[in-house]
Coordinates of C-alpha atoms (C1' of nucleotides) in Angstrom, one line a residue:
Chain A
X1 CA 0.0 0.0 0.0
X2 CA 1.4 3.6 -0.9
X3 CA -1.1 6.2 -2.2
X4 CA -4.0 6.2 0.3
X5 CA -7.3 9.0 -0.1
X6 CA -8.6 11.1 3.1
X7 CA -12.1 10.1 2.6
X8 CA -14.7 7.4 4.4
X9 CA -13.8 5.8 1.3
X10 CA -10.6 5.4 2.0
X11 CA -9.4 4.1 -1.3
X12 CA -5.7 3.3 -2.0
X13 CA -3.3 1.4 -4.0
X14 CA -1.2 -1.1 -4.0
X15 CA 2.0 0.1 -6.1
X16 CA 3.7 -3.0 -6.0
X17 CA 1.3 -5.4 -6.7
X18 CA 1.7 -5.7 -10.2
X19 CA -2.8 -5.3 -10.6
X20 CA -3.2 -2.3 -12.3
X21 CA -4.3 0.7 -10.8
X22 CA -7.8 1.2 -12.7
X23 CA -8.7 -2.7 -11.9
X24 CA -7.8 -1.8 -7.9
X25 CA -10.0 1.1 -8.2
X26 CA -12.6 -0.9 -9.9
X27 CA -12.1 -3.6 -7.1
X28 CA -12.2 -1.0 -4.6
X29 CA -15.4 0.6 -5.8
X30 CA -17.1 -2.9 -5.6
X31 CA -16.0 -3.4 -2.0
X32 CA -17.5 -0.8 -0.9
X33 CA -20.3 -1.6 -1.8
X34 CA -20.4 -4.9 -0.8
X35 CA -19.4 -3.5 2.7
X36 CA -21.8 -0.9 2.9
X37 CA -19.7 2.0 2.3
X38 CA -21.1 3.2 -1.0
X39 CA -25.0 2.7 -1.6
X40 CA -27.7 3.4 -4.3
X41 CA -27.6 6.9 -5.4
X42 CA -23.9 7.9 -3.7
X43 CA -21.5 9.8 -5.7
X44 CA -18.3 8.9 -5.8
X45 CA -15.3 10.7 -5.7
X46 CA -15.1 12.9 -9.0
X47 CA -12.3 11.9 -11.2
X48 CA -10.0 14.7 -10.6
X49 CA -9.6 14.6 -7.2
X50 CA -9.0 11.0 -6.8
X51 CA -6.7 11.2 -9.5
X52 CA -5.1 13.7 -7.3
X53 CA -5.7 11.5 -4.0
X54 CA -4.0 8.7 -5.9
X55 CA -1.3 10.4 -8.0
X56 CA -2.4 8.9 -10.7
X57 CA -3.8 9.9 -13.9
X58 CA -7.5 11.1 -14.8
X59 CA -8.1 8.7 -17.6
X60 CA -7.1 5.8 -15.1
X61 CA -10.0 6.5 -13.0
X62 CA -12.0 7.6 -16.0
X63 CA -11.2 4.5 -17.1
X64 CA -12.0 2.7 -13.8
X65 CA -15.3 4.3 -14.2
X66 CA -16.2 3.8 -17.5
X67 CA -15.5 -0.1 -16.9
X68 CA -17.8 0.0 -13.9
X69 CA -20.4 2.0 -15.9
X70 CA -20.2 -0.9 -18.7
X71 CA -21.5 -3.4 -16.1
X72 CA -24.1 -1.0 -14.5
X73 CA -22.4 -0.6 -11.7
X74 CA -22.0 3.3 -11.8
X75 CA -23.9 5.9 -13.5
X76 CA -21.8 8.9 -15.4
X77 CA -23.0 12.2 -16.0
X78 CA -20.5 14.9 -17.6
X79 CA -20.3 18.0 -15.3
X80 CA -22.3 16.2 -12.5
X81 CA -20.3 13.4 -11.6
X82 CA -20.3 9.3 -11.0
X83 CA -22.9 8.0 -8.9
X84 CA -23.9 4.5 -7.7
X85 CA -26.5 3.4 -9.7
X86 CA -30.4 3.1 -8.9
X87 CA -31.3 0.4 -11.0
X88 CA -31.1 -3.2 -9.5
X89 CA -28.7 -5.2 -12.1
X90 CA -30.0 -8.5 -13.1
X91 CA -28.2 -10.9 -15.1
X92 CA -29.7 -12.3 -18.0
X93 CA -29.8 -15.7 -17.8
X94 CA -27.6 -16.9 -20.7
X95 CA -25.3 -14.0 -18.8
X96 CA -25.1 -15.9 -15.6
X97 CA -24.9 -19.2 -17.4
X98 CA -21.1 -18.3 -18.6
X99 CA -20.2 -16.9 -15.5
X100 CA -21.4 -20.0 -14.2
X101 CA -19.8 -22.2 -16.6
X102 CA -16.5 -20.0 -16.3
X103 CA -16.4 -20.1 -12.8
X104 CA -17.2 -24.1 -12.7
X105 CA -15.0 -25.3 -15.6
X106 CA -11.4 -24.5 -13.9
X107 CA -13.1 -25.9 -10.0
X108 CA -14.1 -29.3 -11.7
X109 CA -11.2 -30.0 -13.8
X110 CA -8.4 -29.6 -11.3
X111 CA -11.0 -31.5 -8.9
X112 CA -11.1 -34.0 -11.3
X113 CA -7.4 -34.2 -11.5
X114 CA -7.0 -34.7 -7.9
X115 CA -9.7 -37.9 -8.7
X116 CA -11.9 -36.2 -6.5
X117 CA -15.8 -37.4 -7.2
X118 CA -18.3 -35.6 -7.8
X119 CA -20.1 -36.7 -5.2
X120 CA -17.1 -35.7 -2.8
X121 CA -17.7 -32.0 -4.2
X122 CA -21.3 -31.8 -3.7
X123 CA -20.9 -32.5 -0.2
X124 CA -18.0 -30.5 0.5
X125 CA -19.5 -27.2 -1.2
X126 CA -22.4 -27.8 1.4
X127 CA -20.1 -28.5 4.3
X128 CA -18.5 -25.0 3.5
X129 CA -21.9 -23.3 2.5
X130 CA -24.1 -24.7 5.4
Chain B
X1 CA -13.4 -22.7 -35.7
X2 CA -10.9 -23.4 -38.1
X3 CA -8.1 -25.9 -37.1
X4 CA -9.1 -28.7 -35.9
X5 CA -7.3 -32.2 -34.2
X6 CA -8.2 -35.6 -35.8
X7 CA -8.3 -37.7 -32.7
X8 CA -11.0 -38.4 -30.2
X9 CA -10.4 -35.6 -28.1
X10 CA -11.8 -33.5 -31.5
X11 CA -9.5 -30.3 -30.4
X12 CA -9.5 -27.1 -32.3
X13 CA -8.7 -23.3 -32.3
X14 CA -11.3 -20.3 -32.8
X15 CA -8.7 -17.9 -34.8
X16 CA -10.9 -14.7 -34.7
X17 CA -12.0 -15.0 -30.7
X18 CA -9.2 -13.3 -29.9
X19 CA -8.6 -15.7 -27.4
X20 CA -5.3 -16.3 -27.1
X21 CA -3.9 -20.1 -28.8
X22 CA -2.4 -21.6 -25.3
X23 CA -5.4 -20.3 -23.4
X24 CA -8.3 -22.4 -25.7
X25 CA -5.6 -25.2 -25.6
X26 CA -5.8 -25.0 -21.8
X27 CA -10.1 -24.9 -21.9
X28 CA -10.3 -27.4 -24.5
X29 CA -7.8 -30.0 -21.9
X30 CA -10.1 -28.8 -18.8
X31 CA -13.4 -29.4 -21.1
X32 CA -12.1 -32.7 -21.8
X33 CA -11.4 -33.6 -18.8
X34 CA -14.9 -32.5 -17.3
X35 CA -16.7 -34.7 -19.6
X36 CA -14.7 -37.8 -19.4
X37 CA -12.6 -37.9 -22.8
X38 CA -9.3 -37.3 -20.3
X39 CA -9.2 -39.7 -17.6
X40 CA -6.3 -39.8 -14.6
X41 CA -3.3 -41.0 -16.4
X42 CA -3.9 -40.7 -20.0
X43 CA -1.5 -39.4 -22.1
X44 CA -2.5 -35.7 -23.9
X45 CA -1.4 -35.1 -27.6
X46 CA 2.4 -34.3 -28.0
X47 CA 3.4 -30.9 -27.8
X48 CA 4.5 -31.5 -31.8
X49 CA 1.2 -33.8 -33.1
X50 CA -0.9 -31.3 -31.4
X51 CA 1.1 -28.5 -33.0
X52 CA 1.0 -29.9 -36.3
X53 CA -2.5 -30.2 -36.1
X54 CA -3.8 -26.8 -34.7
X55 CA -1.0 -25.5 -37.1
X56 CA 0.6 -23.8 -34.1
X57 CA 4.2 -23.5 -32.8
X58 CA 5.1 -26.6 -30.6
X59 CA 6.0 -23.5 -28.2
X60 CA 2.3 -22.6 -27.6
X61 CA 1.1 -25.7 -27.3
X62 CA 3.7 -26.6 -25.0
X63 CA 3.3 -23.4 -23.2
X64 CA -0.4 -24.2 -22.5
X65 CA 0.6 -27.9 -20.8
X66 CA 3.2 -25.9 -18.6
X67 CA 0.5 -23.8 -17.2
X68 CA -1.6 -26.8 -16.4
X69 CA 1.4 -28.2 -15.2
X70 CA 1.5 -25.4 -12.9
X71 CA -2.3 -25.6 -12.0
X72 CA -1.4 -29.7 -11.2
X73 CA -3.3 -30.6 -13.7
X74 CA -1.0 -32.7 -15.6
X75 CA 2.5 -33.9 -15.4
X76 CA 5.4 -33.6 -18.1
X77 CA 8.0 -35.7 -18.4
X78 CA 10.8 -35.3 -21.2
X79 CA 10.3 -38.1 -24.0
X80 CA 8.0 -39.4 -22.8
X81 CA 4.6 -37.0 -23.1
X82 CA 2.3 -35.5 -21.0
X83 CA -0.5 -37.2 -18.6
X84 CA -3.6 -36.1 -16.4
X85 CA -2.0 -36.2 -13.2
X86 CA -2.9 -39.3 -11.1
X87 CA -2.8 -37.8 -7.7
X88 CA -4.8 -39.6 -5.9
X89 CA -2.7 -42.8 -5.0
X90 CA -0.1 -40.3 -3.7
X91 CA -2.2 -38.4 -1.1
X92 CA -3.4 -38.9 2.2
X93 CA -7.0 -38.2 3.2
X94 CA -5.5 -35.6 5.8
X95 CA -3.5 -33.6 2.3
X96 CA -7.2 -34.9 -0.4
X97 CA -9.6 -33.0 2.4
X98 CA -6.6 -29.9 2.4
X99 CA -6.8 -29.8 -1.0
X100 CA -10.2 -30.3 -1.4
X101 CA -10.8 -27.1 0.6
X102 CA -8.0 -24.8 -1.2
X103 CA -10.1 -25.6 -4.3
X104 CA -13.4 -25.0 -3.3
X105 CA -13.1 -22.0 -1.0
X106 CA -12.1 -19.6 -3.8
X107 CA -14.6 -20.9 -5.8
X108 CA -17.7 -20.7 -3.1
X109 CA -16.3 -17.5 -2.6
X110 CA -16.5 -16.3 -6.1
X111 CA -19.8 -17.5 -7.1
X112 CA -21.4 -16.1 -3.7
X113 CA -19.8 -12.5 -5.0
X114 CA -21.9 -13.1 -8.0
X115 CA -24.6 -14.0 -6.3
X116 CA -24.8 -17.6 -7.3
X117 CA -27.0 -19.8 -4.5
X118 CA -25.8 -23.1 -3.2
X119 CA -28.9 -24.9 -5.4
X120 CA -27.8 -23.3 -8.1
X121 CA -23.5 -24.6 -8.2
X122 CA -24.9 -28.2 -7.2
X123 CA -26.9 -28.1 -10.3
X124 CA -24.4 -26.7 -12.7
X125 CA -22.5 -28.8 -11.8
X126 CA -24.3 -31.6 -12.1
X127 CA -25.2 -30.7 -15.3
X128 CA -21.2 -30.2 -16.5
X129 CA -20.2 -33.6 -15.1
X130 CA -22.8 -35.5 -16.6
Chain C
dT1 C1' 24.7 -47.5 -28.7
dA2 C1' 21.9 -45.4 -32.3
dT3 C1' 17.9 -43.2 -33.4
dA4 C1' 13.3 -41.7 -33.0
dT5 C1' 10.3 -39.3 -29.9
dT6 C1' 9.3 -36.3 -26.4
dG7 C1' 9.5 -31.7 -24.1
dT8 C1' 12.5 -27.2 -23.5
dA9 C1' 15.3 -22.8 -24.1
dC10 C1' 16.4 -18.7 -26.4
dT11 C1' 15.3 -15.1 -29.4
dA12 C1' 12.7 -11.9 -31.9
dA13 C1' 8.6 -9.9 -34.1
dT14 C1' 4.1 -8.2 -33.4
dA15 C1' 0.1 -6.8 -31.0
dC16 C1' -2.1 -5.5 -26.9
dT17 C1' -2.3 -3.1 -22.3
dT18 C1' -1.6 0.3 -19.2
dT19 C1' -0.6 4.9 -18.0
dA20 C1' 0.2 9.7 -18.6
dA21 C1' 0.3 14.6 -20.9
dT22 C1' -2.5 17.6 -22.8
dA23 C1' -6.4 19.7 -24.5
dC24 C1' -11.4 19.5 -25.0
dA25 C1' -16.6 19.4 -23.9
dA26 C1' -20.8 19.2 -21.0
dT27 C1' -23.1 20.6 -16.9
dA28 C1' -23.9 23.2 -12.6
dA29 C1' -23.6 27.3 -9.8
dG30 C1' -23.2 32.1 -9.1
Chain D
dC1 C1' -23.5 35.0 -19.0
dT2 C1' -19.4 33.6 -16.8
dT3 C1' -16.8 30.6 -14.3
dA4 C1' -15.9 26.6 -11.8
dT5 C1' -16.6 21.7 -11.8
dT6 C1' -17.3 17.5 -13.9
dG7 C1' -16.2 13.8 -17.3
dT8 C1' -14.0 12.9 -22.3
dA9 C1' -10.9 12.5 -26.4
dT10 C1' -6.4 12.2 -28.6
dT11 C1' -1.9 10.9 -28.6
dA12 C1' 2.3 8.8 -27.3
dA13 C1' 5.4 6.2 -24.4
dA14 C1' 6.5 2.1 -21.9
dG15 C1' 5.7 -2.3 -20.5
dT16 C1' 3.6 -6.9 -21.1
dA17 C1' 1.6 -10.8 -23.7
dT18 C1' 1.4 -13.8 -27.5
dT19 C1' 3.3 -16.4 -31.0
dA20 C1' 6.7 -18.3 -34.0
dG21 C1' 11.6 -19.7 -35.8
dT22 C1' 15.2 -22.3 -34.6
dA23 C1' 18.1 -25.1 -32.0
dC24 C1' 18.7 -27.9 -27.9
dA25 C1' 18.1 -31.8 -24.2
dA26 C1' 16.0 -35.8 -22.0
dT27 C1' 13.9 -40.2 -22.5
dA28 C1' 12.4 -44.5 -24.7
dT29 C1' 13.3 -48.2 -27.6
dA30 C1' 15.2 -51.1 -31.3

DNA sequence: TATATTGTACTAATACTTTAATACAATAAG
DNA sequence: CTTATTGTATTAAAGTATTAGTACAATATA
């Protein structure tokens, strides 16, 4: 950790971690809302000044924000700023189905590697889960 | 599609998904091994065979079973080919459950970000096993 | 041992990614 | 209307990723 902003937010980045900076800021932005810090409707901090807080560049937080926008995460307005959006995100299905598929491909090969059944897998994931 | 492996495992290449060559290789090995065409022990293409046919350097293919290598999906051995790993003889239940855990926790973790219920991972996969 | 078969190392060309410098454009506030 | 505040566009530099050409090294097998 290095660059570190004075705000509730307190968003920062990790210089040496070899992630770039506008995927920690998008990473950032999603924790907080996760945790509560950032809900429906909050603005975020304007380009500028967490360039500034940052000492990075404006386009790498534009560009932070123009990814988050893409997945309707944030709403941007030019000369008003980037807010949280209102609308509830749903998935489409065929959406969720590659994510799904994505997410399961890698988990059941290496299982599978191991020998590990399927059967062993079910059960574990509800071991964890429950 | 374009290139494409005449063998039972039926690999090929996409050349205008922009996904990168050793990448597919590395999906089309997990797919395999998901539905059953790979099996612990059996032996993958050659780096060269499996070259020749994707017409691809022997470099990307072989740079694709290095990185499942890595991921302990398969071992390499100089002459001789390349193999699903067979770890299971080698493992005791205390290291299987260890494992087990390591690969499912990221991947509860994950899905739960997205949103994904318990019901829905048992199904999916379910359905990608067969 | 000789030879074929298997994976590996090194290098370079090309494309893509990431970031910044700088200037521009839209909106809000007075 | 003027000015401050907000995000945007263009361009370029530097680094990283991807792939292939070529030569090498380890192992199996006759």
């Amino acid at each position: 950790m290095a660059a570190e902003v004075d705000t509730a937010l307190r968003f920062s980045l990790d210089l040496k971690s070899g992630v770039p900076y506008y995927k920690q800021v998008i990473l950032q932005v999603e924790m907080a809302i996760v945790d509560g810090r950032l809900e429906n409707g909050d603005q975020l901090p304007t380009v500028r000044s967490l360039a500034v807080a940052l000492k990075i560049n404006p386009n790498t937080v534009a560009r932070a924000y123009n990814e988050l926008e893409i997945r309707g995460i944030v709403n941007t307005q030019q000369g008003t700023g980037t807010f949280i959006s209102n609308k509830k995100i749903e998935l489409s299905e065929v959406e969720k189905e590659r994510i799904l598929a994505e997410l399961t491909r890698p988990y059941l090969s290496n299982a599978r590697a191991y020998g590990f059944s399927l059967e062993e897998l079910i059960k574990h994931l509800q071991s964890m889960a429950g």
